[in-house]
Amino acid sequence: MSLLVVGLSHRSAPVSVLERASLAADAQVKLLHDTLAAEPAVEAAVLATCNRIELYADVDKFHAGVAELSTLLSLHSGVGLDELTPYLYVHYEDRAVHHLFSVACGLDSMVVGEGQILGQIKDALALGQELHTAGRLLNDLFQQALRVGKRAHSETGIDRAGQSLVTFGLEQLAEGRDPGVWAKGKRALVIGAGSMSSLAAATLARTGVAEIVVANRTRARADRLVEILGQTGAGSVAAHAVEMADVSGELTRADVVVSCTGATGLVLSAQDVAGALGLDFAPRDAPAAPVAAPPVELDLHAAWVENGSVAAQAQAVRRVTVPAQSTGPVRLALLDLAMPRDIDGDAAGLDGVRLVDIESLAEASADAPMAADVDQVHTIVADEVAAFGAAQRAAHITPTVVALRTMAAGVVAGEIARLDGRLPDLDEKQRAEISQTVRRVVDKLLHAPTVRVKQLASEPGGAGYADALRELFDLDPLTVAAVSRADLNDPNRGRS
């Protein structure tokens, strides 16, 4: 079996496609079940964030796997396959491992070095474990990705290369000023109470806003976030929760709004924003024609013709089109971190409004300077990919080695039983000494070959040693498979 990832992200697809392709929680569950039901896959995990959707699988056929996973992503995202295909990237085996480790370190994030992705990878693993779609390979892969990400953050200054999306967004709202100075004394409205909204509320509290109002569709979650703010040293900030129905009224009092919900439609229309500011707003009669997008080079895209072949493509990435911002003093600052978007992009053109969203953050971060520590993280990732590959190749031969030793133990037991029949007068001490001697001889004969074969199997191209061992010792394939299943079903495996 082999590791395959098919996905799209802010680096490969326009925000408009990512918005439409976003997967709700129930869609992720159905996607995982359908992936396992598909013939090429035996394990599956999905990593779905505001700016990436990736499907990981252990497959036995590369081309069939790419076609099947791409079709499933199209089916569950609702984006047609012909439209989705140009934006997909494909990584296989070591490249797939390298990709996930890079993602875990924040190297592939919109803001390089941000650490929130670790929590999202942990959630992806937890879902795969809960649904029993993540087996030995994906458990090992995601657990190791979490360790690699933590290592990168603890051993390097990758955190200095970028900030969380929230911090970066607030810096963009502040337009070059110190966010702490810019936010001091402001009234903030946070819409949503999930992980990103919680991070936004905590960040706003640290920057010195005077008041935080939390609105959420489930009032209990909004109340809980307010309670957490009071428990984490943000008690100096006046914080309270409101119903979503009260957002319009709170909007008239707010200086800054951060929105990140799971809504599939707009939470704030341009008309809502205009009304809160007492402005007239006339919606556009028709959407503007899309801007032609110049191609940007990608590592690998999935595309195939009718016969199912896969080809690399270097197409599909665009420069985002950021709505024109109004000029003059800012009366209301809007930060939209949702995917799909929560706030109508037309609000950016209203007098006194500044809007920063995922698109404008992508545009701003594209030119952000990279920290020197990024090179060190690339080295860590490369080393960890090599180590993971060696460990997986060594693990692949372990069931065969165990089956060989089991067979040898059976031969020893049979010969001892035969000796008992031929020499029934041996006392217990003599029988035990002979048994121990025979076992020692067998162990010594097997020790060097089994240690060496594990070493050879861990090297690139070493996958064939397990087959050679099975052939040389005529090992029963069913016995080897039984050892593999026992290892896979170990309840302590893959847990941290």
Coordinates of C-alpha atoms in Angstrom, one line a residue:
M1 CA 0.0 0.0 0.0
S2 CA 1.1 3.6 -0.6
L3 CA 0.4 7.0 0.7
L4 CA -1.5 9.5 -1.5
V5 CA -2.8 13.0 -0.9
V6 CA -5.0 14.9 -3.3
G7 CA -6.1 18.4 -2.3
L8 CA -6.3 22.1 -3.0
S9 CA -5.3 25.1 -0.9
H10 CA -4.8 28.9 -1.1
R11 CA -1.6 28.2 -3.0
S12 CA -3.4 26.4 -5.8
A13 CA -6.9 27.7 -6.0
P14 CA -8.7 31.0 -6.0
V15 CA -10.6 31.9 -2.8
S16 CA -13.9 31.6 -4.8
V17 CA -13.2 27.9 -5.5
L18 CA -12.0 27.3 -1.9
E19 CA -15.2 28.8 -0.6
R20 CA -17.4 26.6 -2.7
A21 CA -15.3 23.5 -2.0
S22 CA -15.3 23.9 1.8
L23 CA -16.5 20.8 3.7
A24 CA -18.9 21.0 6.6
A25 CA -18.3 18.5 9.5
D26 CA -21.0 16.0 8.3
A27 CA -19.6 16.2 4.7
Q28 CA -16.1 15.3 6.1
V29 CA -17.6 12.2 7.8
K30 CA -19.4 11.1 4.6
L31 CA -16.3 11.7 2.5
L32 CA -14.2 9.5 4.8
H33 CA -16.7 6.7 4.7
D34 CA -17.1 6.9 1.0
T35 CA -13.3 6.9 0.5
L36 CA -13.0 3.6 2.4
A37 CA -15.8 2.2 0.4
A38 CA -13.9 3.0 -2.8
E39 CA -11.7 0.1 -4.0
P40 CA -8.2 1.7 -4.1
A41 CA -8.2 3.0 -0.5
V42 CA -7.9 1.1 2.8
E43 CA -7.3 4.2 5.1
A44 CA -8.4 7.8 4.9
A45 CA -8.1 11.1 6.7
V46 CA -9.3 14.6 5.7
L47 CA -7.6 17.9 6.6
A48 CA -10.1 20.7 6.0
T49 CA -9.3 24.2 7.2
C50 CA -10.3 27.7 6.0
N51 CA -7.7 27.6 3.3
R52 CA -7.0 24.0 2.4
I53 CA -8.9 20.8 1.8
E54 CA -6.8 17.6 1.6
L55 CA -7.7 14.0 1.4
Y56 CA -5.1 11.5 2.6
A57 CA -5.4 7.8 1.8
D58 CA -3.4 4.5 1.7
V59 CA -4.0 3.2 -1.8
D60 CA -2.9 0.2 -3.7
K61 CA -3.1 1.8 -7.2
F62 CA -1.8 5.3 -7.9
H63 CA -3.7 6.3 -11.0
A64 CA -7.0 4.7 -9.8
G65 CA -6.4 6.4 -6.4
V66 CA -5.9 9.8 -7.9
A67 CA -9.0 9.5 -10.0
E68 CA -11.1 8.1 -7.1
L69 CA -10.0 10.7 -4.5
S70 CA -10.5 13.6 -7.0
T71 CA -13.9 12.4 -7.9
L72 CA -14.9 12.1 -4.2
L73 CA -13.6 15.6 -3.4
S74 CA -15.7 16.9 -6.3
L75 CA -18.8 14.9 -5.2
H76 CA -18.7 16.0 -1.6
S77 CA -17.6 19.6 -2.2
G78 CA -20.2 20.2 -4.8
V79 CA -17.7 21.7 -7.3
G80 CA -17.7 20.0 -10.7
L81 CA -14.8 17.7 -11.4
D82 CA -13.9 19.5 -14.6
E83 CA -13.8 22.8 -12.7
L84 CA -12.0 21.4 -9.7
T85 CA -9.3 19.4 -11.4
P86 CA -7.0 22.3 -12.6
Y87 CA -6.7 23.4 -8.9
L88 CA -5.8 20.0 -7.4
Y89 CA -2.3 19.0 -6.4
V90 CA -1.2 15.4 -5.9
H91 CA 1.6 14.1 -3.7
Y92 CA 2.7 10.5 -3.4
E93 CA 4.8 8.4 -1.0
D94 CA 7.7 10.5 0.3
R95 CA 6.4 13.7 -1.3
A96 CA 3.1 13.2 0.5
V97 CA 5.0 12.8 3.8
H98 CA 7.1 15.9 3.0
H99 CA 3.9 17.9 2.2
L100 CA 2.2 17.1 5.5
F101 CA 5.3 17.7 7.6
S102 CA 5.7 21.1 5.8
V103 CA 2.1 21.9 6.5
A104 CA 2.5 20.9 10.2
C105 CA 5.5 23.3 10.5
G106 CA 3.5 26.2 9.0
L107 CA 5.7 26.3 5.9
D108 CA 2.6 26.0 3.7
S109 CA 0.4 28.3 5.7
M110 CA -0.9 31.6 4.4
V111 CA 1.1 33.3 7.2
V112 CA 4.3 31.3 7.4
G113 CA 5.0 29.9 10.8
E114 CA 1.6 30.1 12.2
G115 CA 0.9 27.3 14.7
Q116 CA -2.9 26.9 14.6
I117 CA -2.5 24.3 11.9
L118 CA -1.2 21.8 14.5
G119 CA -4.6 21.8 16.2
Q120 CA -6.3 21.3 12.9
I121 CA -4.0 18.3 12.1
K122 CA -4.8 16.9 15.6
D123 CA -8.5 17.3 14.9
A124 CA -8.1 15.5 11.5
L125 CA -6.4 12.6 13.2
A126 CA -9.0 12.4 16.0
L127 CA -11.8 12.2 13.4
G128 CA -10.0 9.5 11.5
Q129 CA -9.5 7.5 14.8
E130 CA -13.1 8.1 15.9
L131 CA -14.5 6.8 12.6
H132 CA -11.8 4.0 12.3
T133 CA -10.8 5.3 8.9
A134 CA -7.2 6.0 10.0
G135 CA -5.2 2.8 10.3
R136 CA -1.6 2.1 11.0
L137 CA -0.1 4.3 8.2
L138 CA -2.2 7.4 8.8
N139 CA -2.0 7.1 12.6
D140 CA 1.8 7.0 12.3
L141 CA 1.9 9.8 9.7
F142 CA -0.3 12.3 11.5
Q143 CA 1.2 11.6 15.0
Q144 CA 4.7 12.1 13.5
A145 CA 3.5 15.3 11.7
L146 CA 2.4 16.7 15.1
R147 CA 5.8 15.9 16.6
V148 CA 7.6 17.5 13.7
G149 CA 5.6 20.6 13.9
K150 CA 6.2 20.9 17.6
R151 CA 9.9 20.3 17.0
A152 CA 10.0 23.1 14.4
H153 CA 8.4 25.6 16.8
S154 CA 10.6 24.6 19.8
E155 CA 14.0 24.3 18.0
T156 CA 13.8 27.2 15.6
G157 CA 12.4 30.8 15.4
I158 CA 9.8 29.9 12.8
D159 CA 7.3 31.7 15.0
R160 CA 9.2 34.9 14.1
A161 CA 8.6 34.3 10.4
G162 CA 4.9 34.9 10.8
Q163 CA 2.1 35.2 13.2
S164 CA -1.4 33.7 13.6
L165 CA -3.9 34.6 10.9
V166 CA -5.6 36.7 13.5
T167 CA -2.5 38.7 14.5
F168 CA -1.6 39.2 10.9
G169 CA -5.1 40.3 10.1
L170 CA -5.1 42.9 12.9
E171 CA -1.8 44.2 11.6
Q172 CA -3.4 44.7 8.2
L173 CA -6.3 46.5 9.8
A174 CA -3.9 48.8 11.6
E175 CA -2.2 49.7 8.3
G176 CA 1.4 49.6 9.6
R177 CA 0.7 51.0 13.1
D178 CA 1.3 49.1 16.3
P179 CA -1.9 46.9 16.7
G180 CA -1.8 47.6 20.5
V181 CA -1.9 51.3 20.0
W182 CA -4.4 51.0 17.2
A183 CA -6.8 48.8 19.2
K184 CA -6.5 50.5 22.5
G185 CA -9.9 51.6 23.8
K186 CA -11.9 50.2 20.9
R187 CA -15.1 48.3 21.1
A188 CA -14.8 44.9 19.4
L189 CA -17.5 42.6 18.1
V190 CA -16.5 38.9 17.6
I191 CA -19.0 36.9 15.5
G192 CA -18.6 33.1 16.1
A193 CA -17.3 31.1 19.1
G194 CA -15.1 28.4 17.5
S195 CA -11.4 28.0 17.7
M196 CA -10.5 30.9 15.4
S197 CA -13.0 33.3 17.0
S198 CA -11.7 32.3 20.4
L199 CA -8.2 33.1 19.3
A200 CA -9.4 36.4 17.9
A201 CA -11.1 37.3 21.1
A202 CA -8.0 36.5 23.2
T203 CA -5.8 38.4 20.8
L204 CA -8.1 41.5 20.9
A205 CA -8.0 41.3 24.7
R206 CA -4.2 41.3 24.7
T207 CA -4.0 44.2 22.3
G208 CA -6.0 46.4 24.7
V209 CA -9.5 46.8 23.4
A210 CA -11.9 48.2 25.9
E211 CA -14.9 45.9 25.2
I212 CA -15.5 42.6 23.5
V213 CA -19.0 41.4 22.5
V214 CA -19.3 37.8 21.4
A215 CA -22.2 36.7 19.2
N216 CA -22.9 33.1 18.2
R217 CA -25.8 31.1 17.0
T218 CA -25.5 28.9 20.1
R219 CA -25.6 31.3 23.0
A220 CA -24.1 28.8 25.4
R221 CA -20.9 28.7 23.4
A222 CA -20.7 32.5 23.3
D223 CA -21.2 32.6 27.1
R224 CA -18.4 30.0 27.5
L225 CA -16.0 32.1 25.4
V226 CA -16.7 35.1 27.6
E227 CA -16.1 33.0 30.7
I228 CA -12.8 31.8 29.2
L229 CA -11.7 35.4 28.6
G230 CA -12.3 36.1 32.2
Q231 CA -10.2 33.1 33.3
T232 CA -7.2 33.8 31.1
G233 CA -6.1 37.1 32.4
A234 CA -8.4 39.2 30.2
G235 CA -10.6 40.2 33.0
S236 CA -9.8 43.8 32.6
V237 CA -11.7 43.7 29.3
A238 CA -15.4 44.2 29.6
A239 CA -16.8 41.1 27.8
H240 CA -20.3 39.9 27.3
A241 CA -22.3 37.6 25.0
V242 CA -25.3 38.4 22.8
E243 CA -27.7 36.6 20.5
M244 CA -27.0 36.6 16.8
A245 CA -30.2 38.6 16.4
D246 CA -28.5 41.4 18.3
V247 CA -25.6 41.7 15.9
S248 CA -27.2 44.6 13.9
G249 CA -27.5 46.7 17.1
E250 CA -24.0 45.8 18.3
L251 CA -22.7 46.7 14.8
T252 CA -23.7 50.4 15.4
R253 CA -21.5 50.5 18.5
A254 CA -18.5 48.5 17.3
D255 CA -15.2 49.9 16.1
V256 CA -13.8 46.6 14.9
V257 CA -15.5 43.4 13.9
V258 CA -13.9 39.9 13.6
S259 CA -16.1 37.2 12.0
C260 CA -15.4 33.5 11.6
T261 CA -18.4 31.3 11.5
G262 CA -19.3 28.1 9.7
A263 CA -22.2 29.7 7.9
T264 CA -22.6 28.8 4.3
G265 CA -24.0 32.3 3.4
L266 CA -23.1 35.9 4.3
V267 CA -23.4 36.9 8.0
L268 CA -23.0 40.6 7.3
S269 CA -24.1 42.1 4.0
A270 CA -22.8 45.3 2.7
Q271 CA -26.3 46.7 3.3
D272 CA -26.0 45.6 7.0
V273 CA -22.7 47.5 7.3
A274 CA -24.0 50.5 5.5
G275 CA -27.1 50.6 7.7
A276 CA -25.0 50.5 10.9
L277 CA -23.0 53.5 9.7
G278 CA -26.0 55.4 8.5
L279 CA -24.9 55.2 4.9
D280 CA -26.9 54.7 1.7
F281 CA -26.0 51.6 -0.2
A282 CA -27.0 50.6 -3.7
P283 CA -26.1 47.0 -4.6
R284 CA -24.5 46.4 -7.9
D285 CA -26.8 45.2 -10.7
A286 CA -24.5 42.4 -11.7
P287 CA -21.2 41.0 -10.6
A288 CA -18.1 42.2 -12.3
A289 CA -16.5 39.9 -14.9
P290 CA -13.7 37.8 -13.5
V291 CA -10.2 38.9 -14.0
A292 CA -8.0 36.6 -16.1
A293 CA -5.5 34.8 -13.9
P294 CA -1.9 34.4 -15.0
P295 CA -0.6 30.9 -14.3
V296 CA 1.8 30.2 -11.4
E297 CA 4.0 27.1 -11.2
L298 CA 2.8 24.2 -9.0
D299 CA 4.6 21.0 -8.0
L300 CA 2.0 18.7 -9.4
H301 CA -1.7 18.9 -10.4
A302 CA -4.0 16.0 -11.1
A303 CA -5.4 15.9 -14.5
W304 CA -6.4 12.9 -16.6
V305 CA -7.9 12.2 -20.0
E306 CA -10.5 9.6 -20.8
N307 CA -8.1 6.6 -20.4
G308 CA -7.4 7.7 -16.8
S309 CA -3.8 8.7 -17.2
V310 CA -2.4 11.4 -14.9
A311 CA -0.3 14.3 -16.1
A312 CA 1.5 17.1 -14.4
Q313 CA 0.2 20.6 -15.1
A314 CA 1.6 24.0 -14.3
Q315 CA -1.6 26.0 -14.3
A316 CA -4.3 27.2 -12.0
V317 CA -3.0 29.7 -9.5
R318 CA -4.0 33.3 -9.6
R319 CA -3.3 36.6 -8.0
V320 CA -6.3 37.4 -5.8
T321 CA -8.4 40.4 -6.7
V322 CA -8.8 42.5 -3.5
P323 CA -11.9 44.7 -3.3
A324 CA -11.1 48.4 -3.6
Q325 CA -10.9 50.0 -0.1
S326 CA -12.6 53.2 0.8
T327 CA -10.5 56.3 1.5
G328 CA -10.7 58.6 4.4
P329 CA -10.8 57.9 8.2
V330 CA -11.8 54.4 9.2
R331 CA -15.0 54.3 11.2
L332 CA -15.4 50.5 11.2
A333 CA -12.7 47.9 10.7
L334 CA -13.8 44.5 9.5
L335 CA -11.7 41.3 9.7
D336 CA -13.3 38.3 7.9
L337 CA -11.5 35.0 8.7
A338 CA -14.2 32.7 7.5
M339 CA -14.2 30.3 4.5
P340 CA -16.7 30.7 2.9
R341 CA -16.6 34.4 3.6
D342 CA -18.9 35.9 6.3
I343 CA -18.8 39.6 5.2
D344 CA -19.8 40.9 1.8
G345 CA -16.8 42.1 -0.1
D346 CA -18.8 45.1 -1.3
A347 CA -18.6 46.5 2.2
A348 CA -15.0 47.5 1.5
G349 CA -16.1 50.3 -0.8
L350 CA -18.2 52.0 1.8
D351 CA -17.0 55.3 3.2
G352 CA -15.2 54.8 6.5
V353 CA -15.0 51.0 6.2
R354 CA -11.8 48.9 6.0
L355 CA -12.2 45.2 5.2
V356 CA -9.5 42.6 5.5
D357 CA -10.5 39.1 4.4
I358 CA -8.8 35.8 3.4
E359 CA -8.2 37.2 -0.1
S360 CA -6.5 40.4 1.0
L361 CA -4.5 38.4 3.6
A362 CA -3.2 36.1 0.9
E363 CA -2.2 39.1 -1.2
A364 CA -0.4 40.8 1.8
S365 CA 1.4 37.6 2.9
A366 CA 2.6 36.8 -0.6
D367 CA 5.2 39.5 -0.3
A368 CA 6.0 39.1 3.5
P369 CA 9.7 38.5 4.2
M370 CA 10.8 35.0 5.1
A371 CA 12.7 34.5 8.3
A372 CA 16.1 32.9 8.2
D373 CA 14.7 30.2 10.5
V374 CA 12.6 28.9 7.6
D375 CA 15.7 27.3 6.1
Q376 CA 16.3 25.4 9.4
V377 CA 12.8 24.2 9.4
H378 CA 13.2 22.9 5.8
T379 CA 16.2 20.9 7.0
I380 CA 14.2 19.5 9.9
V381 CA 11.4 18.4 7.6
A382 CA 13.8 16.7 5.2
D383 CA 15.5 14.8 8.0
E384 CA 12.2 13.8 9.5
V385 CA 10.8 12.6 6.1
A386 CA 13.9 10.4 5.7
A387 CA 13.5 9.0 9.2
F388 CA 9.8 8.4 8.7
G389 CA 10.4 6.5 5.5
A390 CA 13.1 4.4 7.0
A391 CA 10.8 3.5 10.0
Q392 CA 7.9 2.6 7.7
R393 CA 10.1 0.4 5.6
A394 CA 11.5 -1.3 8.7
A395 CA 8.0 -1.7 10.1
H396 CA 6.9 -3.3 6.8
I397 CA 9.3 -6.2 7.3
T398 CA 8.6 -6.7 11.1
P399 CA 5.6 -9.0 10.6
T400 CA 7.7 -11.2 8.3
V401 CA 10.5 -11.4 10.9
V402 CA 7.9 -12.1 13.7
A403 CA 6.4 -14.9 11.5
L404 CA 9.9 -16.3 10.9
R405 CA 10.7 -16.4 14.6
T406 CA 7.2 -17.9 15.3
M407 CA 7.9 -20.7 12.7
A408 CA 11.4 -21.3 14.3
A409 CA 9.8 -21.5 17.8
G410 CA 7.4 -24.1 16.4
V411 CA 10.2 -26.1 15.0
V412 CA 12.0 -26.1 18.3
A413 CA 8.9 -27.1 20.2
G414 CA 8.3 -30.0 17.8
E415 CA 11.8 -31.2 18.1
I416 CA 11.7 -31.1 21.9
A417 CA 8.5 -33.0 21.9
R418 CA 10.1 -35.6 19.6
L419 CA 13.1 -35.8 21.9
D420 CA 10.8 -36.5 24.9
G421 CA 9.3 -39.4 23.0
R422 CA 12.7 -40.9 22.2
L423 CA 14.3 -40.2 25.6
P424 CA 11.5 -40.5 28.2
D425 CA 13.9 -41.1 31.1
L426 CA 15.4 -37.6 31.0
D427 CA 14.8 -35.7 34.2
E428 CA 13.4 -32.2 34.3
K429 CA 16.8 -30.5 34.7
Q430 CA 18.2 -32.4 31.7
R431 CA 15.2 -31.7 29.6
A432 CA 15.2 -28.0 30.5
E433 CA 18.9 -27.7 29.7
I434 CA 18.5 -29.3 26.3
S435 CA 15.5 -27.2 25.5
Q436 CA 17.4 -24.0 26.4
T437 CA 20.4 -25.0 24.3
V438 CA 18.3 -25.7 21.2
R439 CA 16.5 -22.3 21.6
R440 CA 19.8 -20.5 22.0
V441 CA 21.2 -22.1 18.9
V442 CA 18.1 -21.1 16.8
D443 CA 18.1 -17.6 18.3
K444 CA 21.8 -17.1 17.5
L445 CA 21.4 -18.4 13.9
L446 CA 18.4 -16.0 13.3
H447 CA 19.8 -13.0 15.2
A448 CA 22.3 -11.6 12.6
P449 CA 20.1 -12.2 9.5
T450 CA 17.0 -10.7 11.1
V451 CA 18.8 -7.6 12.4
R452 CA 20.6 -7.2 9.1
V453 CA 17.4 -7.6 7.0
K454 CA 15.7 -4.9 9.1
Q455 CA 18.6 -2.6 8.4
L456 CA 18.5 -3.3 4.7
A457 CA 14.7 -3.0 4.6
S458 CA 14.9 0.5 6.1
E459 CA 17.0 1.8 3.2
P460 CA 15.5 3.1 0.0
G461 CA 14.6 0.3 -2.3
G462 CA 14.5 -2.2 0.7
A463 CA 10.8 -3.1 0.3
G464 CA 11.7 -6.4 -1.5
Y465 CA 13.5 -7.9 1.5
A466 CA 10.3 -8.9 3.2
D467 CA 9.2 -10.8 0.0
A468 CA 12.6 -12.5 -0.2
L469 CA 12.5 -13.6 3.4
R470 CA 9.0 -15.1 2.9
E471 CA 10.2 -16.9 -0.2
L472 CA 13.4 -18.2 1.3
F473 CA 11.8 -19.6 4.4
D474 CA 8.5 -20.6 2.8
L475 CA 6.5 -18.5 5.3
D476 CA 2.7 -18.7 5.2
P477 CA 1.4 -15.4 3.9
L478 CA -1.7 -15.8 6.1
T479 CA 0.6 -16.0 9.2
V480 CA 2.3 -12.8 8.2
A481 CA -1.0 -11.1 7.6
A482 CA -2.3 -12.2 11.0
V483 CA 0.8 -10.6 12.7
S484 CA 0.1 -7.4 10.8
R485 CA -3.6 -7.4 11.8
A486 CA -2.7 -8.0 15.5
D487 CA -0.3 -5.0 15.4
L488 CA -2.8 -2.8 13.7
N489 CA -5.5 -3.7 16.2
D490 CA -3.3 -2.9 19.2
P491 CA -5.4 -0.4 21.2
N492 CA -2.3 1.4 22.4
R493 CA -0.9 2.0 18.9
G494 CA -1.1 5.5 17.5
R495 CA -2.2 7.1 20.7
S496 CA -0.3 9.8 22.5

